[in-house]
mmCIF file of C-alpha atoms in Angstrom:
data_model
loop_
_atom_site.group_PDB
_atom_site.id
_atom_site.type_symbol
_atom_site.label_atom_id
_atom_site.label_comp_id
_atom_site.label_asym_id
_atom_site.label_seq_id
_atom_site.Cartn_x
_atom_site.Cartn_y
_atom_site.Cartn_z
ATOM 1 C CA MET A 26 11.182 6.310 28.238
ATOM 2 C CA ILE A 27 10.291 6.202 24.686
ATOM 3 C CA SER A 28 13.037 3.129 22.743
ATOM 4 C CA GLU A 29 13.886 5.164 19.376
ATOM 5 C CA LYS A 30 14.902 1.780 18.243
ATOM 6 C CA ARG A 31 12.191 -0.206 18.856
ATOM 7 C CA LEU A 32 9.690 3.116 17.703
ATOM 8 C CA LEU A 33 11.643 3.819 13.701
ATOM 9 C CA PHE A 34 11.766 0.034 13.500
ATOM 10 C CA ILE A 35 7.243 0.376 13.853
ATOM 11 C CA LEU A 36 7.378 3.704 12.162
ATOM 12 C CA ALA A 37 9.215 1.431 9.429
ATOM 13 C CA THR A 38 6.420 -0.852 9.527
ATOM 14 C CA VAL A 39 3.692 1.816 8.941
ATOM 15 C CA GLN A 40 5.354 3.231 5.404
ATOM 16 C CA PHE A 41 5.858 -0.009 4.443
ATOM 17 C CA CYS A 42 2.924 -1.072 4.145
ATOM 18 C CA HIS A 43 1.078 2.597 2.904
ATOM 19 C CA ILE A 44 4.076 2.007 0.769
ATOM 20 C CA ILE A 45 3.037 -1.216 -0.773
ATOM 21 C CA ASP A 46 -1.030 -0.216 -1.337
ATOM 22 C CA PHE A 47 0.271 2.824 -2.576
ATOM 23 C CA MET A 48 2.686 1.550 -5.177
ATOM 24 C CA ILE A 49 1.085 -2.037 -5.791
ATOM 25 C CA ILE A 50 -1.056 -0.440 -8.008
ATOM 26 C CA MET A 51 1.578 0.959 -10.566
ATOM 27 C CA PRO A 52 2.846 -2.403 -12.288
ATOM 28 C CA LEU A 53 -0.633 -3.317 -11.770
ATOM 29 C CA GLY A 54 -1.494 -0.608 -14.727
ATOM 30 C CA LYS A 55 -1.471 -2.973 -17.814
ATOM 31 C CA THR A 56 -3.609 -5.951 -15.697
ATOM 32 C CA ILE A 57 -5.910 -3.707 -14.503
ATOM 33 C CA MET A 58 -6.144 -1.679 -18.014
ATOM 34 C CA THR A 59 -7.042 -4.814 -19.316
ATOM 35 C CA GLU A 60 -9.404 -5.780 -16.524
ATOM 36 C CA PHE A 61 -11.671 -3.153 -16.314
ATOM 37 C CA ALA A 62 -11.642 -1.749 -20.346
ATOM 38 C CA ILE A 63 -9.519 1.030 -19.552
ATOM 39 C CA THR A 64 -8.005 3.825 -21.385
ATOM 40 C CA PRO A 65 -4.183 4.735 -19.414
ATOM 41 C CA GLY A 66 -6.272 8.604 -18.644
ATOM 42 C CA GLN A 67 -8.411 6.288 -17.075
ATOM 43 C CA PHE A 68 -6.023 4.268 -14.435
ATOM 44 C CA ALA A 69 -4.097 7.421 -14.123
ATOM 45 C CA TRP A 70 -7.240 8.713 -12.037
ATOM 46 C CA VAL A 71 -7.259 5.094 -9.900
ATOM 47 C CA VAL A 72 -3.398 6.664 -8.756
ATOM 48 C CA SER A 73 -5.061 10.215 -8.227
ATOM 49 C CA ALA A 74 -7.964 9.256 -6.352
ATOM 50 C CA TYR A 75 -5.909 8.320 -3.647
ATOM 51 C CA ALA A 76 -3.774 11.002 -3.628
ATOM 52 C CA LEU A 77 -6.646 13.371 -3.909
ATOM 53 C CA ALA A 78 -8.380 11.826 -0.878
ATOM 54 C CA ALA A 79 -5.520 12.222 1.522
ATOM 55 C CA PHE A 80 -4.592 15.914 0.411
ATOM 56 C CA SER A 81 -8.036 15.957 2.236
ATOM 57 C CA GLY A 82 -7.855 14.394 4.163
ATOM 58 C CA ASN A 83 -4.355 15.665 5.917
ATOM 59 C CA LEU A 84 -7.009 18.634 4.957
ATOM 60 C CA VAL A 85 -8.564 17.936 8.022
ATOM 61 C CA SER A 86 -5.816 16.239 10.284
ATOM 62 C CA THR A 87 -4.177 20.010 9.924
ATOM 63 C CA VAL A 88 -7.217 21.200 12.309
ATOM 64 C CA VAL A 89 -7.349 18.218 15.305
ATOM 65 C CA ILE A 90 -4.045 16.618 14.812
ATOM 66 C CA ASP A 91 -1.998 17.725 17.532
ATOM 67 C CA ARG A 92 -4.852 17.385 19.978
ATOM 68 C CA PHE A 93 -4.627 13.315 20.420
ATOM 69 C CA ASP A 94 -1.533 10.912 21.365
ATOM 70 C CA ARG A 95 0.050 10.040 18.997
ATOM 71 C CA ARG A 96 -0.743 6.974 20.171
ATOM 72 C CA THR A 97 -4.118 6.579 19.888
ATOM 73 C CA ALA A 98 -3.343 8.881 15.797
ATOM 74 C CA LEU A 99 -2.037 5.920 14.404
ATOM 75 C CA LEU A 100 -3.324 2.692 15.598
ATOM 76 C CA PHE A 101 -7.158 5.073 14.824
ATOM 77 C CA LEU A 102 -5.824 5.467 10.565
ATOM 78 C CA PHE A 103 -3.796 2.747 9.854
ATOM 79 C CA THR A 104 -7.097 0.098 10.947
ATOM 80 C CA GLY A 105 -8.880 2.155 8.617
ATOM 81 C CA PHE A 106 -5.934 1.765 6.144
ATOM 82 C CA THR A 107 -6.080 -2.000 7.039
ATOM 83 C CA LEU A 108 -9.511 -2.105 5.955
ATOM 84 C CA GLY A 109 -9.822 -0.095 3.169
ATOM 85 C CA THR A 110 -6.943 -1.818 1.307
ATOM 86 C CA LEU A 111 -8.882 -5.455 2.667
ATOM 87 C CA ALA A 112 -12.383 -3.781 0.917
ATOM 88 C CA CYS A 113 -9.661 -2.887 -2.080
ATOM 89 C CA ALA A 114 -9.132 -6.382 -3.089
ATOM 90 C CA PHE A 115 -13.168 -7.015 -3.866
ATOM 91 C CA ALA A 116 -14.183 -3.729 -6.278
ATOM 92 C CA PRO A 117 -16.118 -5.757 -9.009
ATOM 93 C CA SER A 118 -15.964 -2.296 -11.618
ATOM 94 C CA TYR A 119 -13.369 0.379 -12.068
ATOM 95 C CA GLY A 120 -16.071 2.706 -10.601
ATOM 96 C CA ILE A 121 -15.260 1.110 -7.455
ATOM 97 C CA LEU A 122 -12.178 0.558 -7.224
ATOM 98 C CA LEU A 123 -11.985 4.661 -8.186
ATOM 99 C CA LEU A 124 -14.518 4.832 -4.526
ATOM 100 C CA LEU A 125 -12.115 2.163 -2.267
ATOM 101 C CA ARG A 126 -9.321 4.018 -3.528
ATOM 102 C CA PHE A 127 -10.168 7.390 -2.185
ATOM 103 C CA VAL A 128 -10.945 6.011 0.710
ATOM 104 C CA THR A 129 -7.878 4.128 1.815
ATOM 105 C CA GLY A 130 -6.115 6.939 0.616
ATOM 106 C CA LEU A 131 -8.427 9.412 3.281
ATOM 107 C CA PHE A 132 -6.233 6.789 5.854
ATOM 108 C CA GLY A 133 -3.175 5.841 4.687
ATOM 109 C CA GLY A 134 -2.637 9.267 3.752
ATOM 110 C CA THR A 135 -2.889 10.872 7.023
ATOM 111 C CA LEU A 136 -1.019 8.031 8.735
ATOM 112 C CA GLY A 137 2.458 9.003 6.348
ATOM 113 C CA ALA A 138 2.414 13.411 7.758
ATOM 114 C CA LEU A 139 2.468 11.751 11.218
ATOM 115 C CA VAL A 140 4.742 8.767 11.052
ATOM 116 C CA LEU A 141 7.785 11.968 10.112
ATOM 117 C CA ALA A 142 5.184 14.552 12.623
ATOM 118 C CA ILE A 143 6.366 11.485 15.351
ATOM 119 C CA VAL A 144 9.727 11.436 14.159
ATOM 120 C CA GLY A 145 9.695 15.592 13.883
ATOM 121 C CA ASP A 146 9.136 14.931 17.639
ATOM 122 C CA VAL A 147 11.136 11.810 19.648
ATOM 123 C CA ILE A 148 14.026 12.429 17.154
ATOM 124 C CA PRO A 149 16.790 15.232 18.178
ATOM 125 C CA LEU A 150 17.640 17.223 14.680
ATOM 126 C CA GLU A 151 21.184 16.441 14.478
ATOM 127 C CA ARG A 152 20.185 12.988 13.756
ATOM 128 C CA ARG A 153 17.245 13.582 12.183
ATOM 129 C CA ALA A 154 18.275 12.349 8.992
ATOM 130 C CA SER A 155 19.444 9.237 9.918
ATOM 131 C CA ALA A 156 16.290 8.613 11.592
ATOM 132 C CA MET A 157 14.605 9.546 8.444
ATOM 133 C CA GLY A 158 16.917 7.666 6.252
ATOM 134 C CA TRP A 159 15.781 4.339 8.069
ATOM 135 C CA VAL A 160 12.007 5.354 8.138
ATOM 136 C CA MET A 161 12.263 5.708 4.270
ATOM 137 C CA THR A 162 14.127 2.589 3.635
ATOM 138 C CA ALA A 163 9.901 1.074 3.592
ATOM 139 C CA PHE A 164 9.371 2.915 0.719
ATOM 140 C CA SER A 165 12.651 0.734 -0.867
ATOM 141 C CA ALA A 166 11.906 -1.985 1.010
ATOM 142 C CA ALA A 167 8.469 -2.200 -0.450
ATOM 143 C CA SER A 168 9.785 -1.829 -3.591
ATOM 144 C CA VAL A 169 12.390 -4.693 -2.905
ATOM 145 C CA VAL A 170 10.088 -7.585 -1.393
ATOM 146 C CA GLY A 171 6.275 -6.233 -1.838
ATOM 147 C CA VAL A 172 6.076 -4.889 -5.397
ATOM 148 C CA PRO A 173 8.315 -7.814 -7.044
ATOM 149 C CA ALA A 174 5.634 -10.387 -4.968
ATOM 150 C CA GLY A 175 2.703 -8.100 -5.211
ATOM 151 C CA ILE A 176 3.277 -8.601 -9.035
ATOM 152 C CA TRP A 177 4.327 -12.787 -9.014
ATOM 153 C CA ILE A 178 0.886 -12.578 -6.963
ATOM 154 C CA ALA A 179 -1.143 -11.720 -8.838
ATOM 155 C CA ALA A 180 -0.288 -13.297 -12.193
ATOM 156 C CA GLU A 181 -0.997 -16.241 -10.436
ATOM 157 C CA TYR A 182 -3.518 -15.552 -8.516
ATOM 158 C CA GLY A 183 -5.601 -12.462 -10.163
ATOM 159 C CA TRP A 184 -5.055 -8.841 -9.500
ATOM 160 C CA HIS A 185 -6.899 -8.950 -6.158
ATOM 161 C CA ALA A 186 -4.340 -11.297 -4.353
ATOM 162 C CA PRO A 187 -2.175 -8.940 -3.751
ATOM 163 C CA PHE A 188 -4.734 -6.316 -1.714
ATOM 164 C CA LEU A 189 -5.827 -9.536 0.447
ATOM 165 C CA VAL A 190 -2.142 -10.519 1.281
ATOM 166 C CA THR A 191 -1.699 -5.849 2.270
ATOM 167 C CA ALA A 192 -4.089 -5.954 4.458
ATOM 168 C CA ALA A 193 -3.215 -9.581 6.003
ATOM 169 C CA ILE A 194 0.267 -7.563 6.593
ATOM 170 C CA ALA A 195 -0.673 -4.731 8.015
ATOM 171 C CA ALA A 196 -2.815 -6.407 10.289
ATOM 172 C CA ALA A 197 -0.196 -8.301 11.855
ATOM 173 C CA PHE A 198 1.850 -4.443 12.406
ATOM 174 C CA VAL A 199 -1.553 -3.153 13.402
ATOM 175 C CA THR A 200 -1.514 -5.737 16.491
ATOM 176 C CA LEU A 201 2.093 -4.904 16.434
ATOM 177 C CA ALA A 202 1.784 -1.695 16.735
ATOM 178 C CA PHE A 203 -0.710 -1.784 19.955
ATOM 179 C CA PHE A 204 1.605 -3.613 22.230
ATOM 180 C CA THR A 205 4.320 -2.219 22.114
ATOM 181 C CA VAL A 206 4.071 1.887 20.449
ATOM 182 C CA PRO A 207 4.328 4.055 24.072
ATOM 183 C CA SER A 208 1.523 7.295 24.802
ATOM 184 C CA MET A 209 3.773 10.035 23.154
ATOM 185 C CA ARG A 210 2.156 12.825 24.372
ATOM 186 C CA GLY A 211 5.090 15.492 24.529
ATOM 187 C CA HIS A 212 3.260 17.791 21.803
ATOM 188 C CA LEU A 213 1.105 18.456 24.422
ATOM 189 C CA VAL A 214 2.552 19.729 26.586
ATOM 190 C CA GLU A 215 2.556 23.264 25.423
ATOM 191 C CA GLN A 216 -0.423 23.704 22.448
ATOM 192 C CA THR A 217 -0.055 26.770 20.486
ATOM 193 C CA ILE A 218 -2.822 28.391 17.911
ATOM 194 C CA VAL A 219 -2.409 32.007 16.814
ATOM 195 C CA PRO A 220 -4.261 33.541 13.840
ATOM 196 C CA SER A 221 -0.888 35.932 13.021
ATOM 197 C CA GLY A 222 2.247 36.878 13.280
ATOM 198 C CA ASP A 223 5.314 35.186 14.441
ATOM 199 C CA MET A 224 4.536 31.489 16.208
ATOM 200 C CA ASP A 225 7.769 30.985 18.097
ATOM 201 C CA ASP A 226 7.627 34.929 19.681
ATOM 202 C CA VAL A 227 3.654 34.022 21.032
ATOM 203 C CA GLY A 228 4.410 30.368 21.219
ATOM 204 C CA ARG A 229 7.062 31.532 24.013
ATOM 205 C CA ASP A 230 4.849 34.336 25.676
ATOM 206 C CA PRO A 231 2.377 32.968 28.157
ATOM 207 C CA GLU A 232 0.204 36.190 28.139
ATOM 208 C CA ALA A 233 0.123 36.355 24.292
ATOM 209 C CA GLN A 234 -0.981 33.048 24.874
ATOM 210 C CA LEU A 235 -3.905 34.190 27.203
ATOM 211 C CA LEU A 236 -4.409 36.974 24.729
ATOM 212 C CA GLN A 237 -5.087 34.420 21.567
ATOM 213 C CA PRO A 238 -9.290 33.905 20.512
ATOM 214 C CA THR A 239 -10.267 30.586 21.827
ATOM 215 C CA SER A 240 -13.984 30.592 19.024
ATOM 216 C CA ALA A 241 -15.013 27.315 17.546
ATOM 217 C CA LEU A 242 -13.998 28.960 14.601
ATOM 218 C CA THR A 243 -10.261 30.405 15.418
ATOM 219 C CA ARG A 244 -9.597 26.977 16.228
ATOM 220 C CA VAL A 245 -10.402 25.208 12.921
ATOM 221 C CA VAL A 246 -9.098 28.252 10.846
ATOM 222 C CA GLY A 247 -5.621 29.004 13.984
ATOM 223 C CA PRO A 248 -3.416 26.138 12.197
ATOM 224 C CA PHE A 249 -3.786 27.529 8.960
ATOM 225 C CA ARG A 250 -3.172 30.775 9.160
ATOM 226 C CA ALA A 251 -0.571 30.381 12.178
ATOM 227 C CA ILE A 252 1.036 28.354 9.354
ATOM 228 C CA PHE A 253 0.758 30.696 6.309
ATOM 229 C CA ALA A 254 2.102 33.513 8.644
ATOM 230 C CA ASP A 255 4.857 32.153 8.968
ATOM 231 C CA SER A 256 7.297 32.650 5.467
ATOM 232 C CA ASN A 257 9.363 30.097 6.613
ATOM 233 C CA GLN A 258 6.717 27.357 6.009
ATOM 234 C CA ARG A 259 5.325 28.523 3.919
ATOM 235 C CA ALA A 260 8.930 28.123 1.433
ATOM 236 C CA ALA A 261 8.658 24.665 3.206
ATOM 237 C CA LEU A 262 5.243 24.183 1.472
ATOM 238 C CA LEU A 263 6.069 25.368 -1.221
ATOM 239 C CA PHE A 264 9.509 22.841 -1.264
ATOM 240 C CA THR A 265 7.340 20.306 -1.168
ATOM 241 C CA MET A 266 5.036 20.971 -3.778
ATOM 242 C CA THR A 267 8.430 21.150 -6.385
ATOM 243 C CA LEU A 268 10.046 17.733 -5.307
ATOM 244 C CA MET A 269 6.336 16.138 -6.166
ATOM 245 C CA LEU A 270 5.834 17.527 -9.009
ATOM 246 C CA GLY A 271 10.256 17.253 -10.269
ATOM 247 C CA HIS A 272 9.316 13.309 -8.739
ATOM 248 C CA PHE A 273 6.552 11.203 -8.546
ATOM 249 C CA THR A 274 4.879 12.430 -13.095
ATOM 250 C CA ILE A 275 7.307 10.152 -14.422
ATOM 251 C CA ILE A 276 6.566 7.204 -12.064
ATOM 252 C CA PRO A 277 2.899 5.425 -12.612
ATOM 253 C CA PHE A 278 3.649 4.686 -16.189
ATOM 254 C CA ILE A 279 7.512 3.868 -15.591
ATOM 255 C CA ALA A 280 5.905 -0.052 -15.234
ATOM 256 C CA PRO A 281 3.877 0.223 -18.233
ATOM 257 C CA TYR A 282 6.499 1.715 -20.021
ATOM 258 C CA MET A 283 8.823 -1.377 -19.800
ATOM 259 C CA GLN A 284 5.747 -3.555 -20.408
ATOM 260 C CA ILE A 285 4.134 -1.758 -23.414
ATOM 261 C CA ASN A 286 7.342 -0.235 -24.915
ATOM 262 C CA ILE A 287 10.663 -1.747 -24.025
ATOM 263 C CA GLY A 288 9.520 -5.478 -23.991
ATOM 264 C CA PHE A 289 9.319 -6.279 -20.248
ATOM 265 C CA ALA A 290 7.448 -9.114 -19.793
ATOM 266 C CA ASP A 291 4.194 -9.228 -16.535
ATOM 267 C CA LYS A 292 7.327 -11.093 -14.178
ATOM 268 C CA GLN A 293 9.633 -9.179 -15.245
ATOM 269 C CA VAL A 294 9.035 -5.481 -14.851
ATOM 270 C CA SER A 295 9.483 -6.592 -11.186
ATOM 271 C CA LEU A 296 13.552 -6.886 -11.405
ATOM 272 C CA VAL A 297 12.948 -3.053 -11.786
ATOM 273 C CA TYR A 298 11.564 -2.309 -8.618
ATOM 274 C CA LEU A 299 13.863 -5.752 -7.528
ATOM 275 C CA ILE A 300 17.321 -4.032 -8.009
ATOM 276 C CA GLY A 301 16.507 -0.732 -8.279
ATOM 277 C CA GLY A 302 14.606 -1.223 -4.035
ATOM 278 C CA LEU A 303 17.821 -3.152 -3.027
ATOM 279 C CA LEU A 304 20.008 -0.790 -4.088
ATOM 280 C CA THR A 305 18.541 2.673 -1.900
ATOM 281 C CA VAL A 306 17.762 -0.147 0.836
ATOM 282 C CA VAL A 307 21.835 -0.362 1.176
ATOM 283 C CA LEU A 308 22.167 3.393 0.409
ATOM 284 C CA LEU A 309 19.553 4.989 2.311
ATOM 285 C CA PRO A 310 20.887 4.973 5.503
ATOM 286 C CA LEU A 311 24.315 6.251 4.128
ATOM 287 C CA PHE A 312 22.267 9.452 1.983
ATOM 288 C CA GLY A 313 21.157 10.137 5.756
ATOM 289 C CA LYS A 314 23.610 10.292 7.034
ATOM 290 C CA LEU A 315 25.817 12.387 5.112
ATOM 291 C CA ALA A 316 23.400 14.682 5.234
ATOM 292 C CA ASP A 317 23.858 14.852 8.822
ATOM 293 C CA ARG A 318 27.383 15.070 8.446
ATOM 294 C CA TYR A 319 27.688 17.271 5.307
ATOM 295 C CA GLY A 320 24.549 19.922 5.573
ATOM 296 C CA ARG A 321 21.664 18.279 4.588
ATOM 297 C CA LEU A 322 20.795 21.195 1.737
ATOM 298 C CA ARG A 323 24.405 20.054 0.229
ATOM 299 C CA VAL A 324 23.623 16.097 0.019
ATOM 300 C CA PHE A 325 20.431 17.129 -1.385
ATOM 301 C CA THR A 326 21.152 19.432 -3.935
ATOM 302 C CA MET A 327 24.044 17.888 -4.729
ATOM 303 C CA ALA A 328 21.274 14.196 -5.050
ATOM 304 C CA SER A 329 18.933 16.802 -7.221
ATOM 305 C CA VAL A 330 21.583 17.679 -10.001
ATOM 306 C CA LEU A 331 22.037 13.408 -10.281
ATOM 307 C CA ALA A 332 18.184 13.494 -10.374
ATOM 308 C CA LEU A 333 18.397 15.327 -13.634
ATOM 309 C CA PHE A 334 20.489 13.390 -16.016
ATOM 310 C CA SER A 335 19.130 10.095 -14.626
ATOM 311 C CA ILE A 336 15.647 11.387 -15.389
ATOM 312 C CA PHE A 337 16.317 12.278 -18.933
ATOM 313 C CA ALA A 338 17.562 8.758 -19.232
ATOM 314 C CA LEU A 339 14.277 7.061 -18.085
ATOM 315 C CA THR A 340 11.488 9.446 -19.336
ATOM 316 C CA ASN A 341 14.153 8.863 -22.934
ATOM 317 C CA LEU A 342 14.736 5.326 -23.227
ATOM 318 C CA ASN A 343 14.681 3.526 -26.554
ATOM 319 C CA THR A 344 16.556 -0.502 -26.512
ATOM 320 C CA GLU A 345 15.521 -3.557 -26.285
ATOM 321 C CA SER A 346 18.354 -4.284 -23.157
ATOM 322 C CA ILE A 347 16.286 -5.146 -20.348
ATOM 323 C CA PRO A 348 20.180 -4.670 -18.743
ATOM 324 C CA LEU A 349 20.713 -1.068 -19.954
ATOM 325 C CA ALA A 350 16.697 -0.453 -18.748
ATOM 326 C CA LEU A 351 17.459 -1.389 -15.704
ATOM 327 C CA LEU A 352 20.305 -0.210 -14.557
ATOM 328 C CA VAL A 353 18.328 3.764 -15.992
ATOM 329 C CA THR A 354 15.221 3.049 -13.631
ATOM 330 C CA SER A 355 17.682 1.484 -10.405
ATOM 331 C CA CYS A 356 19.651 4.583 -10.888
ATOM 332 C CA PHE A 357 16.722 7.238 -11.269
ATOM 333 C CA PHE A 358 15.178 4.625 -7.812
ATOM 334 C CA VAL A 359 17.667 5.243 -5.717
ATOM 335 C CA VAL A 360 19.360 9.848 -6.880
ATOM 336 C CA ALA A 361 15.081 9.984 -6.939
ATOM 337 C CA SER A 362 15.058 8.710 -3.118
ATOM 338 C CA GLY A 363 18.596 9.931 -1.756
ATOM 339 C CA ARG A 364 17.467 13.403 -2.603
ATOM 340 C CA ASN A 365 14.713 12.811 -0.699
ATOM 341 C CA VAL A 366 16.031 12.000 2.750
ATOM 342 C CA PRO A 367 18.221 15.489 3.602
ATOM 343 C CA ALA A 368 14.510 16.940 1.711
ATOM 344 C CA THR A 369 12.175 16.049 4.519
ATOM 345 C CA THR A 370 14.482 15.773 7.082
ATOM 346 C CA MET A 371 14.715 20.460 6.048
ATOM 347 C CA ILE A 372 11.189 20.188 6.191
ATOM 348 C CA THR A 373 10.699 18.305 9.589
ATOM 349 C CA SER A 374 12.762 21.320 10.797
ATOM 350 C CA VAL A 375 11.225 24.875 10.082
ATOM 351 C CA VAL A 376 7.861 23.808 13.306
ATOM 352 C CA ARG A 377 8.358 23.196 16.823
ATOM 353 C CA PRO A 378 6.999 20.163 18.296
ATOM 354 C CA GLU A 379 3.826 21.015 19.594
ATOM 355 C CA ASN A 380 2.858 22.315 16.252
ATOM 356 C CA ARG A 381 4.504 19.543 14.158
ATOM 357 C CA GLY A 382 1.220 17.619 13.759
ATOM 358 C CA GLY A 383 -0.222 20.152 12.059
ATOM 359 C CA PHE A 384 2.436 21.576 9.927
ATOM 360 C CA MET A 385 3.607 17.988 8.430
ATOM 361 C CA SER A 386 -1.123 17.331 8.496
ATOM 362 C CA ILE A 387 -0.618 20.220 5.833
ATOM 363 C CA ARG A 388 2.519 19.461 4.114
ATOM 364 C CA GLN A 389 0.869 15.953 3.352
ATOM 365 C CA SER A 390 -2.155 17.581 2.398
ATOM 366 C CA VAL A 391 0.502 19.645 -0.526
ATOM 367 C CA ASN A 392 1.970 16.749 -1.277
ATOM 368 C CA GLU A 393 -0.892 14.810 -2.309
ATOM 369 C CA ALA A 394 -2.124 17.727 -4.080
ATOM 370 C CA ALA A 395 1.415 17.144 -5.851
ATOM 371 C CA LEU A 396 0.821 14.090 -6.309
ATOM 372 C CA PHE A 397 -2.775 14.100 -7.880
ATOM 373 C CA PHE A 398 -1.795 16.892 -10.252
ATOM 374 C CA SER A 399 1.058 14.553 -11.197
ATOM 375 C CA THR A 400 -1.100 11.899 -11.912
ATOM 376 C CA VAL A 401 -3.500 13.322 -13.647
ATOM 377 C CA ILE A 402 -0.922 16.221 -16.420
ATOM 378 C CA ALA A 403 0.734 11.775 -16.768
ATOM 379 C CA GLY A 404 -2.336 11.230 -18.050
ATOM 380 C CA PHE A 405 -3.480 13.937 -20.508
ATOM 381 C CA ILE A 406 0.250 13.108 -21.597
ATOM 382 C CA ILE A 407 0.206 9.774 -21.747
ATOM 383 C CA THR A 408 -1.516 8.595 -25.025
ATOM 384 C CA GLU A 409 -1.118 4.971 -26.991
ATOM 385 C CA GLY A 410 0.090 4.901 -30.093
ATOM 386 C CA PRO A 411 -1.473 2.838 -33.931
ATOM 387 C CA ASP A 412 1.385 0.433 -33.123
ATOM 388 C CA GLY A 413 -0.178 0.289 -28.071
ATOM 389 C CA LYS A 414 2.954 1.934 -26.957
ATOM 390 C CA LEU A 415 3.103 4.864 -25.018
ATOM 391 C CA GLU A 416 3.751 8.201 -26.184
ATOM 392 C CA HIS A 417 4.332 11.106 -25.486
ATOM 393 C CA TYR A 418 5.985 9.633 -21.624
ATOM 394 C CA GLU A 419 9.841 11.612 -22.251
ATOM 395 C CA VAL A 420 7.811 15.111 -22.446
ATOM 396 C CA LEU A 421 6.655 13.989 -18.906
ATOM 397 C CA GLY A 422 10.360 13.905 -18.182
ATOM 398 C CA TYR A 423 11.246 17.408 -19.566
ATOM 399 C CA PHE A 424 8.249 19.039 -17.329
ATOM 400 C CA THR A 425 10.031 17.118 -14.293
ATOM 401 C CA ILE A 426 13.236 17.899 -15.022
ATOM 402 C CA VAL A 427 11.980 22.017 -15.074
ATOM 403 C CA MET A 428 10.335 21.353 -11.765
ATOM 404 C CA SER A 429 13.478 19.813 -9.705
ATOM 405 C CA VAL A 430 15.736 22.495 -10.860
ATOM 406 C CA VAL A 431 12.531 24.421 -9.060
ATOM 407 C CA ALA A 432 12.349 22.892 -5.685
ATOM 408 C CA ILE A 433 16.819 22.951 -5.955
ATOM 409 C CA PHE A 434 16.291 26.682 -5.933
ATOM 410 C CA THR A 435 12.778 26.711 -3.482
ATOM 411 C CA ALA A 436 15.655 24.548 -0.283
ATOM 412 C CA ARG A 437 17.574 27.308 -0.044
ATOM 413 C CA ARG A 438 14.998 29.213 1.658
ATOM 414 C CA ILE A 439 14.136 27.057 4.188
ATOM 415 C CA LYS A 440 15.698 27.568 7.271
ATOM 416 C CA ALA A 441 15.901 25.291 10.941
ATOM 417 C CA VAL A 442 13.847 26.289 13.421
ATOM 418 C CA ALA A 443 13.981 22.785 15.352
#
């Protein structure tokens, strides 16, 4: 019998390490641009490389991940991620850093999909949003502890140091996971690969399963065809893409914008993540409880409407008041992160356990593809003005608002099946 609390804690620590590694590069943007003498557009590629690799890794894992014990997959990916993060600390040039971020993303991005698949497997739907809220507090914990600490460590010891510390923390949690995470093979009981038609009907019909081709090509293509043949799963993937484009496009340049345009000192920018993260640590579980009680779609819609106002305020911010800037960034973190709790729960519910790992992998691929394109779009739009300040941030805000509105309507097409 799996202890839910113990498992959720381990999954949260996995997410904590993965998110720190992904996020720490963004507040170090100004330092890295100076260290390697690169432009804002080139810095955007440092962020994009991770996302592009995660996209590629999740495409591969879509075919194979449901064939393994969840424990085995978790330990393998977590170990690879740890080694990749360690290597980033020793990158001697911009090109090598890009390569190492790509390698780390291959493991880290797939790891994120696996965590969500495990939550979907173990936690019943009626309690899943609450559990998802706890696991997703890892984002807030990373913001509260990891990112501010990383900024301070980088300021004191150089940009390499945060990667060394993150790798050491990840190594400790890999060891903990090895000794505490049990075998999870329930999804292997009924493996269903359907090349076309209604996957749920075939999954319940043993004769239909026997009639399915078993060639190597079918084993590779089958999971993709099964996913894209299901209109509900297609809607969930479209929802994933629009939500990410309506969320992440403005994030990579929050810290550089606060430093260069608003006037935050290098160490002061850690307050953006510290305060915003503290608030989300407290409120994310509340979003999960509200979603379980009042409905995931309703809570998502309300949080998304509030997010529209916070996005506009953040990307049009023009003040010398540090407290006002912190209020605006904190509101964005709370509502933008809060809407992701019911959204992620809705997405895990569109597929049955025996196919959930593959679906969550391709969902993560779509998520990372949207993340990649959002950072590329940001890199093309954001420019450096004659006075050294970043320009056109508000244009990114308008784009993000439009995508957020599209996500609200797309969410209404999703139906829960498990």
